[in-house]
XYZ file of C-alpha atoms in Angstrom:
671
model
C 64.212 53.656 64.607
C 67.628 52.640 66.034
C 70.107 55.286 67.278
C 72.507 55.339 64.317
C 69.659 55.697 61.729
C 68.158 58.540 63.908
C 71.557 60.303 64.016
C 72.182 59.987 60.260
C 68.670 61.393 59.590
C 69.440 64.308 61.775
C 72.513 64.973 59.854
C 70.828 64.819 56.485
C 68.073 67.162 57.742
C 70.646 69.586 59.098
C 69.276 69.324 62.583
C 71.082 68.864 65.836
C 69.902 66.373 68.369
C 70.534 67.275 72.027
C 69.834 65.836 75.365
C 67.972 68.224 77.767
C 68.996 68.344 81.318
C 71.018 65.624 83.102
C 74.731 65.290 83.828
C 77.021 63.890 81.223
C 79.556 62.089 83.282
C 80.813 59.698 80.514
C 83.488 60.738 77.990
C 81.841 60.390 74.548
C 83.547 58.389 71.757
C 83.889 59.619 68.148
C 83.579 57.279 65.154
C 82.478 57.066 61.546
C 78.949 56.013 60.816
C 80.347 53.446 58.294
C 83.779 52.025 57.486
C 83.488 52.528 53.682
C 81.682 54.532 51.051
C 82.026 55.351 47.381
C 80.864 57.806 44.787
C 81.529 58.633 41.150
C 84.171 61.431 40.466
C 81.374 63.583 38.987
C 79.608 63.767 42.513
C 81.453 67.007 43.192
C 81.612 66.458 46.936
C 80.547 64.080 49.697
C 79.911 64.440 53.508
C 81.490 61.512 55.483
C 79.363 61.425 58.715
C 80.881 61.372 62.255
C 78.919 60.462 65.359
C 79.285 61.002 69.121
C 78.217 58.107 71.395
C 76.892 60.677 73.805
C 76.156 64.353 73.690
C 78.542 66.469 75.695
C 78.289 70.002 77.320
C 81.921 70.681 76.187
C 83.243 71.554 72.781
C 84.803 68.442 71.168
C 87.476 68.441 68.554
C 89.117 65.742 66.472
C 91.786 65.852 63.730
C 91.873 63.659 60.543
C 94.550 62.702 57.941
C 94.156 61.684 54.279
C 96.030 59.090 52.549
C 95.661 56.317 49.894
C 95.940 56.022 46.161
C 93.707 59.195 45.514
C 95.872 62.125 44.756
C 95.133 65.663 46.020
C 94.701 68.077 43.187
C 93.956 65.139 40.816
C 91.078 63.268 42.499
C 90.158 65.638 45.354
C 90.951 68.975 46.832
C 92.881 69.047 50.218
C 90.525 70.583 52.916
C 91.481 74.012 54.372
C 91.150 72.516 57.815
C 91.680 68.929 58.954
C 89.855 69.370 62.367
C 86.287 68.612 63.010
C 84.455 70.591 65.750
C 81.417 69.364 67.750
C 79.524 72.279 69.527
C 78.265 71.616 72.984
C 75.257 69.051 72.835
C 75.967 68.369 69.049
C 76.088 64.679 68.277
C 76.575 64.635 64.492
C 79.179 66.220 62.215
C 80.817 65.382 58.938
C 83.980 65.623 56.924
C 83.509 67.202 53.511
C 85.545 65.873 50.608
C 85.468 67.923 47.344
C 85.810 65.469 44.453
C 87.464 66.530 41.178
C 85.930 65.345 37.963
C 89.055 65.007 35.776
C 89.214 63.818 32.151
C 91.715 61.105 32.896
C 91.126 57.421 32.246
C 92.320 55.933 35.498
C 91.677 53.225 38.061
C 89.286 53.925 40.948
C 91.151 55.739 43.693
C 90.793 55.113 47.392
C 90.967 57.950 50.041
C 91.690 56.781 53.541
C 90.331 59.098 56.240
C 91.838 58.456 59.699
C 90.855 60.239 62.987
C 93.326 61.341 65.563
C 94.072 63.634 68.531
C 90.508 63.815 70.103
C 89.884 66.586 72.587
C 87.225 65.978 75.380
C 86.447 62.597 73.697
C 87.908 59.225 72.827
C 88.125 57.424 69.491
C 85.635 54.729 68.927
C 86.066 51.492 67.050
C 85.358 52.946 63.636
C 88.138 55.522 63.655
C 88.937 55.223 59.895
C 86.916 55.342 56.768
C 87.752 54.376 53.147
C 86.064 56.543 50.504
C 86.422 55.218 46.927
C 86.259 57.582 43.997
C 85.045 55.762 40.860
C 86.466 56.775 37.538
C 83.999 57.889 34.909
C 86.422 58.328 31.936
C 86.766 54.797 30.662
C 89.226 53.234 33.191
C 93.031 52.869 33.175
C 95.106 52.923 30.042
C 92.674 54.913 28.006
C 94.673 58.116 28.412
C 97.699 57.587 26.180
C 99.814 60.525 27.468
C 99.688 61.156 31.226
C 100.623 64.549 32.749
C 103.308 64.599 35.420
C 103.165 66.682 38.558
C 104.561 66.744 42.125
C 101.974 65.338 44.474
C 102.309 68.321 46.871
C 103.271 71.865 46.113
C 104.930 72.292 49.583
C 105.597 70.151 52.581
C 107.488 70.539 55.884
C 109.807 68.123 57.556
C 111.716 68.148 60.802
C 115.449 68.457 60.571
C 115.712 65.093 62.491
C 113.556 63.153 59.967
C 116.462 61.578 58.237
C 115.117 61.973 54.687
C 112.188 63.832 53.089
C 110.009 61.779 50.750
C 109.061 63.866 47.578
C 106.410 62.165 45.466
C 105.515 62.666 41.854
C 102.086 61.606 40.468
C 100.699 60.803 37.040
C 97.359 61.914 35.835
C 96.763 58.341 34.672
C 98.592 55.170 34.714
C 100.438 54.315 31.508
C 101.061 51.113 29.647
C 104.721 52.057 29.263
C 107.400 53.292 31.701
C 107.250 57.153 32.354
C 110.331 59.236 33.456
C 111.010 62.771 34.317
C 114.131 64.650 35.519
C 114.214 66.233 39.001
C 116.482 69.256 39.546
C 117.165 71.956 42.207
C 115.400 75.194 41.929
C 116.971 77.296 44.744
C 115.883 78.141 48.264
C 117.295 79.347 51.557
C 118.676 75.941 52.556
C 122.173 74.936 51.477
C 123.246 71.765 49.721
C 124.960 69.835 51.317
C 125.057 71.668 54.618
C 121.290 71.355 55.178
C 120.325 68.539 52.797
C 121.925 66.341 50.213
C 120.652 66.228 46.675
C 122.002 65.478 43.168
C 119.889 65.769 40.130
C 117.867 62.413 39.694
C 115.026 60.823 37.742
C 111.523 59.905 38.883
C 110.376 56.590 37.145
C 106.904 55.180 36.952
C 106.601 51.536 35.888
C 103.603 50.608 33.659
C 100.376 50.767 35.617
C 101.874 52.882 38.504
C 100.611 56.446 39.305
C 102.783 57.488 42.174
C 106.655 57.480 42.342
C 109.022 59.062 44.924
C 112.606 59.998 45.658
C 114.361 60.417 49.091
C 116.210 63.628 49.914
C 118.495 63.197 52.875
C 118.190 65.923 55.510
C 121.295 66.968 57.567
C 120.501 66.932 61.325
C 123.151 69.366 62.543
C 123.759 70.960 65.998
C 123.256 74.491 64.710
C 120.466 76.692 65.933
C 119.042 78.430 62.850
C 115.902 79.724 61.197
C 113.761 77.243 59.278
C 115.011 76.882 55.828
C 113.671 75.455 52.569
C 114.665 74.158 49.165
C 112.895 73.878 45.888
C 112.762 71.106 43.294
C 111.541 71.197 39.770
C 110.565 68.666 37.012
C 112.015 68.755 33.506
C 112.439 66.652 30.401
C 109.613 64.180 30.594
C 109.628 60.873 28.731
C 106.249 59.221 27.820
C 104.360 61.916 29.502
C 103.812 65.707 29.727
C 104.474 68.239 32.369
C 101.461 69.206 34.425
C 100.700 72.265 36.437
C 102.550 71.278 39.607
C 106.167 71.162 38.314
C 107.841 72.794 41.331
C 107.617 71.755 45.086
C 109.154 73.307 48.197
C 110.416 71.393 51.156
C 110.782 73.295 54.389
C 113.218 72.068 57.031
C 112.121 72.857 60.569
C 115.112 73.398 62.902
C 115.131 71.186 66.048
C 118.187 72.800 67.858
C 117.019 74.749 70.956
C 119.592 77.106 72.352
C 120.159 76.733 76.080
C 122.196 79.476 77.791
C 123.989 78.833 81.100
C 127.112 79.010 83.091
C 129.969 76.476 82.879
C 130.097 76.222 86.685
C 127.816 77.183 89.577
C 130.003 79.315 91.885
C 133.372 80.695 92.805
C 134.965 82.951 95.313
C 137.265 85.932 94.995
C 138.982 88.604 97.097
C 137.573 92.133 96.684
C 141.058 93.287 95.873
C 141.367 90.934 92.918
C 140.363 93.641 90.526
C 138.007 91.717 88.251
C 136.748 88.298 87.451
C 135.395 86.824 84.233
C 132.454 84.511 84.528
C 132.043 82.232 81.578
C 128.720 81.662 79.793
C 128.030 79.060 77.114
C 125.420 78.024 74.651
C 124.283 74.444 74.244
C 124.530 74.735 70.398
C 125.991 77.317 68.092
C 123.629 79.652 66.358
C 123.604 80.903 62.780
C 122.575 84.343 64.053
C 123.695 86.713 66.706
C 122.217 86.078 70.143
C 121.812 88.430 73.162
C 121.597 86.769 76.591
C 120.117 88.954 79.455
C 121.491 88.465 83.084
C 119.561 89.469 86.328
C 122.041 90.384 89.181
C 120.945 89.750 92.729
C 122.391 88.596 96.070
C 123.727 90.634 99.061
C 126.436 92.452 97.113
C 125.323 95.854 95.870
C 125.814 97.170 92.297
C 128.122 100.237 92.176
C 129.014 99.638 95.889
C 130.675 96.230 95.833
C 130.988 95.680 92.072
C 130.173 96.759 88.599
C 129.107 94.630 85.621
C 130.451 95.036 82.214
C 126.948 94.594 80.961
C 123.759 92.816 81.893
C 123.524 91.695 78.199
C 125.999 89.271 76.748
C 126.248 89.095 72.959
C 127.096 85.846 71.180
C 128.133 86.436 67.507
C 127.025 83.879 64.997
C 128.693 80.479 65.524
C 130.295 81.459 68.917
C 129.338 79.308 71.916
C 131.411 80.706 74.710
C 131.514 84.275 76.196
C 132.056 85.775 79.516
C 130.694 88.657 81.743
C 133.228 90.774 83.507
C 132.630 91.684 87.221
C 134.770 94.513 88.360
C 135.254 94.462 92.127
C 135.269 97.610 94.233
C 138.019 97.393 96.774
C 136.815 99.659 99.673
C 138.309 99.982 103.096
C 135.172 98.733 104.952
C 135.494 95.680 107.236
C 132.531 93.607 106.177
C 131.266 90.044 105.761
C 131.520 88.064 102.650
C 128.915 89.256 100.120
C 127.405 87.236 97.317
C 126.527 88.293 93.777
C 124.157 86.006 91.857
C 123.588 86.151 88.169
C 120.491 84.532 86.614
C 120.124 83.850 82.902
C 116.665 85.032 81.634
C 114.914 83.860 78.500
C 115.951 86.081 75.574
C 114.217 85.624 72.234
C 114.978 82.127 70.962
C 117.530 81.383 73.861
C 116.250 79.641 77.052
C 117.921 79.069 80.449
C 119.835 75.949 80.757
C 119.806 73.797 83.945
C 122.848 75.631 85.257
C 121.384 79.083 84.817
C 122.431 80.620 88.195
C 125.923 81.640 89.166
C 127.035 82.680 92.653
C 130.164 84.780 93.202
C 131.344 85.127 96.738
C 133.135 88.429 97.308
C 135.465 88.182 100.320
C 136.707 91.278 102.232
C 140.357 91.234 103.278
C 140.148 94.692 104.952
C 141.357 95.074 108.527
C 140.392 98.035 110.553
C 142.205 101.188 109.397
C 141.850 103.849 111.956
C 140.403 107.153 110.899
C 141.128 110.307 112.744
C 138.672 113.139 112.499
C 137.282 115.913 114.649
C 133.967 115.225 116.484
C 132.636 118.761 115.647
C 133.308 121.212 112.878
C 133.843 124.235 115.186
C 133.665 125.507 118.685
C 132.512 128.970 119.536
C 133.329 130.419 123.007
C 133.652 133.801 124.613
C 137.215 134.991 125.104
C 136.682 134.677 128.811
C 136.048 130.955 128.621
C 139.620 130.195 129.337
C 140.402 126.668 127.834
C 138.709 125.047 124.846
C 139.299 121.580 123.636
C 138.852 119.902 120.269
C 138.353 116.198 120.456
C 139.493 114.185 117.424
C 138.351 110.514 117.640
C 139.453 107.282 116.116
C 139.356 103.529 116.724
C 142.889 102.354 117.242
C 146.106 103.984 118.424
C 147.658 106.414 115.958
C 149.870 109.579 116.051
C 148.796 112.733 114.128
C 150.178 116.121 113.359
C 147.818 119.095 113.243
C 148.718 122.085 111.056
C 147.593 125.695 112.055
C 146.303 127.789 109.201
C 144.298 130.049 111.546
C 143.597 133.734 111.215
C 143.610 134.842 114.937
C 146.889 135.905 116.405
C 148.849 133.341 118.306
C 149.906 134.464 121.896
C 147.567 137.495 121.609
C 144.223 135.845 121.165
C 145.065 132.256 122.087
C 147.786 129.839 123.089
C 148.405 126.524 121.570
C 150.557 124.301 123.841
C 151.146 121.656 121.067
C 150.272 120.847 117.534
C 150.000 117.017 117.792
C 148.095 114.428 119.638
C 148.840 110.796 120.255
C 146.497 107.933 120.875
C 147.726 105.128 123.088
C 146.875 101.546 122.177
C 143.066 101.042 122.683
C 142.474 104.788 123.081
C 139.774 106.230 120.958
C 139.875 109.871 121.697
C 142.430 112.689 122.447
C 142.200 116.383 122.981
C 143.868 119.337 121.363
C 143.957 122.204 124.006
C 143.646 125.897 123.167
C 144.068 128.540 125.885
C 141.881 131.525 124.942
C 143.424 134.820 126.063
C 140.907 137.436 127.589
C 142.065 140.879 126.512
C 140.141 144.247 126.979
C 140.010 145.155 123.346
C 136.759 145.694 121.505
C 136.982 143.597 118.379
C 135.129 141.525 116.001
C 134.834 137.760 116.568
C 137.994 135.900 115.470
C 138.820 132.346 114.716
C 141.761 129.927 114.377
C 141.394 126.913 112.135
C 143.328 123.736 112.655
C 143.474 120.754 110.275
C 144.671 117.177 110.565
C 147.770 116.681 108.523
C 149.959 113.558 108.470
C 148.651 110.516 110.303
C 150.927 107.625 111.249
C 149.355 104.162 111.442
C 145.977 105.470 110.240
C 144.338 107.987 107.960
C 142.397 111.231 108.176
C 138.603 110.969 108.240
C 135.939 113.113 106.690
C 136.034 115.905 109.288
C 139.697 117.069 109.004
C 139.277 120.726 110.009
C 138.056 122.495 113.179
C 137.444 126.146 113.814
C 137.673 127.866 117.260
C 135.577 131.024 117.217
C 136.543 133.493 119.821
C 133.708 135.961 120.571
C 134.711 139.326 122.061
C 133.408 140.078 125.543
C 134.451 143.779 125.601
C 131.365 145.370 124.107
C 129.397 147.876 125.996
C 125.780 146.607 125.607
C 124.048 148.423 128.455
C 123.224 145.266 130.294
C 123.993 142.947 127.427
C 120.640 142.962 125.567
C 119.524 146.597 125.814
C 118.586 148.239 122.616
C 118.303 151.924 121.679
C 116.193 153.663 119.100
C 117.510 156.157 116.616
C 115.610 158.139 113.961
C 117.462 158.297 110.635
C 116.227 160.241 107.551
C 115.448 158.239 104.465
C 115.499 159.380 100.861
C 112.028 160.793 101.314
C 112.634 163.931 103.470
C 109.185 163.660 105.065
C 109.916 160.212 106.448
C 112.177 158.847 108.997
C 113.304 155.256 109.614
C 113.491 154.220 113.220
C 116.435 151.885 113.797
C 116.926 149.545 116.657
C 120.296 148.292 117.609
C 122.746 147.695 120.468
C 124.457 150.593 121.909
C 128.048 149.727 121.116
C 130.531 150.253 118.353
C 130.787 146.675 117.163
C 127.394 146.531 115.555
C 126.337 149.484 113.421
C 122.654 149.005 112.534
C 121.673 150.826 109.279
C 118.278 149.391 108.319
C 115.395 147.588 109.950
C 112.143 145.922 108.835
C 109.578 143.570 110.469
C 107.045 141.086 109.102
C 103.575 140.436 110.327
C 104.755 137.619 112.659
C 107.069 140.104 114.609
C 110.315 138.824 113.090
C 112.955 141.693 112.795
C 115.356 142.046 109.917
C 118.433 144.251 110.351
C 121.407 145.414 108.152
C 124.606 145.774 110.058
C 127.435 147.769 108.477
C 130.154 146.294 110.733
C 132.386 147.607 113.456
C 134.514 149.942 111.264
C 132.286 150.141 108.142
C 135.020 148.256 106.237
C 134.791 146.227 103.161
C 133.099 142.757 103.788
C 132.296 143.596 107.420
C 128.579 144.131 106.971
C 125.790 141.440 107.371
C 122.080 140.883 107.080
C 120.614 139.666 110.405
C 117.430 137.854 111.334
C 116.039 138.357 114.819
C 113.089 135.823 115.306
C 110.109 136.951 117.344
C 110.636 134.092 119.764
C 114.437 134.292 119.656
C 114.826 135.739 123.139
C 116.876 138.630 121.817
C 119.240 136.515 119.799
C 119.966 137.431 116.230
C 121.601 135.232 113.590
C 123.451 136.382 110.429
C 121.704 135.216 107.366
C 124.177 136.855 104.959
C 127.882 137.740 105.766
C 130.639 139.584 103.961
C 128.607 142.606 102.835
C 130.029 146.047 102.389
C 128.062 148.937 103.972
C 124.522 147.555 103.488
C 121.904 150.271 103.783
C 118.182 150.314 104.231
C 116.289 147.058 104.086
C 112.568 146.650 103.172
C 110.369 143.652 102.713
C 108.411 142.972 99.576
C 104.547 143.531 99.682
C 103.978 139.811 100.227
C 106.639 139.641 102.857
C 108.232 136.747 101.068
C 111.352 138.590 100.035
C 113.656 141.514 100.928
C 115.363 144.353 99.215
C 118.778 145.677 100.523
C 120.287 149.072 99.311
C 124.041 148.835 98.721
C 126.594 151.462 97.884
C 126.610 153.153 94.455
C 122.968 152.522 93.806
C 123.237 148.736 93.845
C 120.140 146.882 94.985
C 120.282 143.401 96.403
C 117.170 141.321 96.108
C 116.299 137.884 97.589
C 113.588 135.784 99.136
C 113.416 134.073 102.393
C 113.541 130.369 103.446
C 114.662 128.862 106.593
C 117.725 128.347 108.898
C 118.225 124.859 110.029
C 119.371 123.862 113.462
C 120.368 120.204 113.867
C 120.592 118.385 117.112
C 121.496 114.965 118.298
C 120.809 113.841 121.808
C 120.109 117.446 122.725
C 123.561 118.634 121.388
C 123.831 121.012 118.406
C 125.380 119.252 115.301
C 127.549 121.587 113.211
C 129.663 119.160 111.272
C 127.073 117.743 108.926
C 126.413 118.402 105.272
C 122.897 119.208 104.306
C 121.527 118.530 100.754
C 118.355 120.358 99.928
C 116.208 119.229 96.988
C 113.621 121.338 95.110
C 112.166 121.346 91.675
C 115.016 123.707 90.601
C 117.696 121.203 91.716
C 119.973 120.397 94.595
C 121.698 122.745 97.034
C 124.423 121.866 99.486
C 125.165 123.756 102.646
C 127.490 123.502 105.632
C 126.974 125.064 108.999
C 127.621 128.783 109.542
C 129.761 129.822 112.544
C 126.507 130.440 114.481
C 125.638 126.738 114.110
C 122.864 127.153 111.606
C 122.464 125.935 108.102
C 121.052 128.899 106.160
C 118.818 128.429 103.101
C 117.590 131.577 101.319
C 115.763 132.192 98.064
C 113.200 129.440 98.566
C 110.011 131.514 98.166
C 110.049 132.725 94.511
C 107.014 132.738 92.417
C 107.819 129.244 90.944
C 109.037 127.876 94.193
C 107.640 124.599 95.699
C 105.535 124.827 98.862
C 107.659 122.299 100.575
C 111.207 120.909 100.244
C 113.103 117.745 101.112
C 116.568 117.627 102.799
C 119.000 114.899 103.358
C 121.573 115.206 106.177
C 124.940 113.499 105.967
C 126.355 113.154 109.514
C 129.287 110.958 110.009
C 128.453 108.911 106.956
C 124.817 108.374 108.056
C 122.118 109.802 105.793
C 118.836 111.182 107.367
C 116.028 112.455 105.152
C 113.280 114.905 106.084
C 110.384 115.758 103.713
C 107.651 118.283 103.589
C 109.627 121.146 105.233
C 107.901 124.457 104.685
C 109.975 127.696 104.219
C 108.632 130.869 105.723
C 106.834 131.696 108.922
C 103.206 131.984 107.876
C 100.921 129.051 106.980
C 97.584 128.057 105.581
C 98.470 129.442 102.151
C 99.884 132.740 103.448
C 103.530 131.968 103.719
C 105.879 134.915 104.429
C 109.135 135.766 106.317
C 111.964 133.640 107.398
C 111.927 130.854 110.054
C 114.045 128.613 112.118
C 113.474 124.874 111.932
C 114.965 122.559 114.541
C 115.467 118.876 113.538
C 116.686 115.910 115.743
C 119.055 113.424 114.194
C 118.811 109.773 115.341
C 121.964 108.500 116.976
C-alpha cells in the first residue's frame, strides 16, 4: 500500500498516524491529496483531505481561501474558521465544506480552495483544489425568476485599496437581462469624505450569475476610527429580492499617528523666563489625543524648571502644540544643565523618529557675595572681656549692622562700631563687643545685632547674632555647692526636700528625680517676677550643669513625675497645672565645635516640628512620649544650606521597652 493511500485510509478511519522516536529535522510540506473533486449539491458536506509530507513534533497551521463561481449562502456555507491545524505528530487533516441543497436550476459551480500562510511547514506542489458542486435541479435556465442578493453581508477593505468591489449574485442564471437598483443605507462613514457613491444599477447579462460595482474609497491623511457604510438593493427587474438585500463595507484606517518634536534641541538662558517647545503629529486625528512626555536630564524639576504639564492635549484636527518650560532663575553659579523630554506611546499615538528633545539651560549668574554670621550666638561670662562675631562672605563688601539689643550699652557692653568692611579678596571680618564686668548680681542679659544694608552683596541666611552675657557675681559657695531645704507641701505630714544653689539668682521651688538619677527642678527666678521662672533638667552625668527645658514661666511651684516617669506635672499660680512629657535635648557639633546656628526639623507620626537653638546651645524637643507617640523619631538638620538626616533617635533615658525621663543626644555633623 503506497503512502498516500495509507494516509487517506487513516483519515477515513479517523485515526492518526505518527512516527515513534527519531528526530524530525526536515520541514514538512502541506498539500491536497488530489487537485480536484466533485459531489452533488445534496451531499450536505464534504471533507477535502490535506497531507503532511512528514510528521512533525510541532503544531502546524495553514490558512485557506475560497473563490470561484460557487456562491456562499447559495451553494455552500462559509466556514467559521479558514485555518487548518495539525497537532504534533498528526499527518492528515481536512477542510470541511458544508454544501447547500438549493432548489435553483443552475450550472455546476466550482469552489477553488487555495492554501496560504503555512506555519512550521511549507506549501507542497498541490496547494490548491477545485471542488465542483453539481446541480440537481435540472440545470441552468429552468428557474424562470431568480432571486437577487448581495454576495456577502459584510466585508472589510483598507482605506488605501482604491475601490471596494461589491458583488451581487443571482440564485440562478436567467435567459434575459436582470437589473436591480443599489442605494445607500447609512453608516458611520461619510460620503464623499470617506467614500464616493451615487445610486447605481447592478446588471446581469443572460447566463451570468455574478455582477459587481466599484465604490471608490478615499485614502485621506486623517487618523480616525474604522468606519463603515451600508448599501441596499431595491426595485428588481426580471428577478426578485432575496434574503441578503443589505451589505456593510467597513473601511479600515491606515493613518498611524506619530508624535514628535519639530527639532531636536535648543539652548536658553535661565533668566529667559520660559520657552515653548513645539510638538507635532504626523497626521491630524478626528479625535482628541493626549501625548505623554517623560522629563529627564541633569536639570531638576522644581529646582531648575517647571513644566506646564507632562501631558499635551491635541484637539481633533490639530497637529501642532507646545509644552511650556518655565525656567527658575536662581542666584547659583552652576554649570549648564540639560532637560530632556521624551515622547511616550499614548493610546493610538506612537513616538516619531524625532521623539527626544534636549533643552540646555545656561546659567548667567556671577558670584553674588552673601554676608552672614558664622554662629547664631555667643555666650560668655561678663568677665571675658572682648567678644567677637565673625560674619563671613566670599568677596569684598561693606555692611551695616543694626543694634536691636536688650542689654544696656556702655553699662553691660561697649560696641566700638556698627559696621564692617571686607577688603577685596577678604572673606571674613569681625564685629567687636567689649563686655563690661560689673559687681551687680543680675540675670543673664543679651544684645542682638543684625545685618542691615549690604553694599555690593546681599545678606545670607544667618543675619542675626546674640551676645549672651552671663553674670559672674553670684555667691555659689564654691560655684557648684548645693544646699538642702525642707519645705512643707500641701500634705501637712510631708515635706519636700529641695536642692538648689545658695544664691539669690536661682530660687528653687520644686524637685523630682527619675530612676536614672536625672534631676528636674522648677526655678522661680531671681525676683519671682513674671516670666522669670523656668523648668530645669540636671542630667545624672551632667557634671553639675543644668539646662533650661522651659523658659518664661511665672512662679512655677512643685514638680512631680508621672508614675511611668515619662511625663511631668508642674503646679502654677491660681491652681493651674502644667503637664507635659519628656523627649530629648539635642547638642550638635561639627569638628568638635558646638553648632548653634542650625534649624532642626523633627518628624513623627503626628507631623513635623521645627526648632532653633536655645541660648544654652541645645535644641529642646519635649512632649515626645505620649501614649500614641512613636518609639523613635527622625530629624533633619539644615546647617548652612546642607541637610543632614538622622533616623532612629529614641526619646527618653531608659531602654529595652522601659523608656522614661529626658535625655541629651549629641550628634556630629559632617563638614
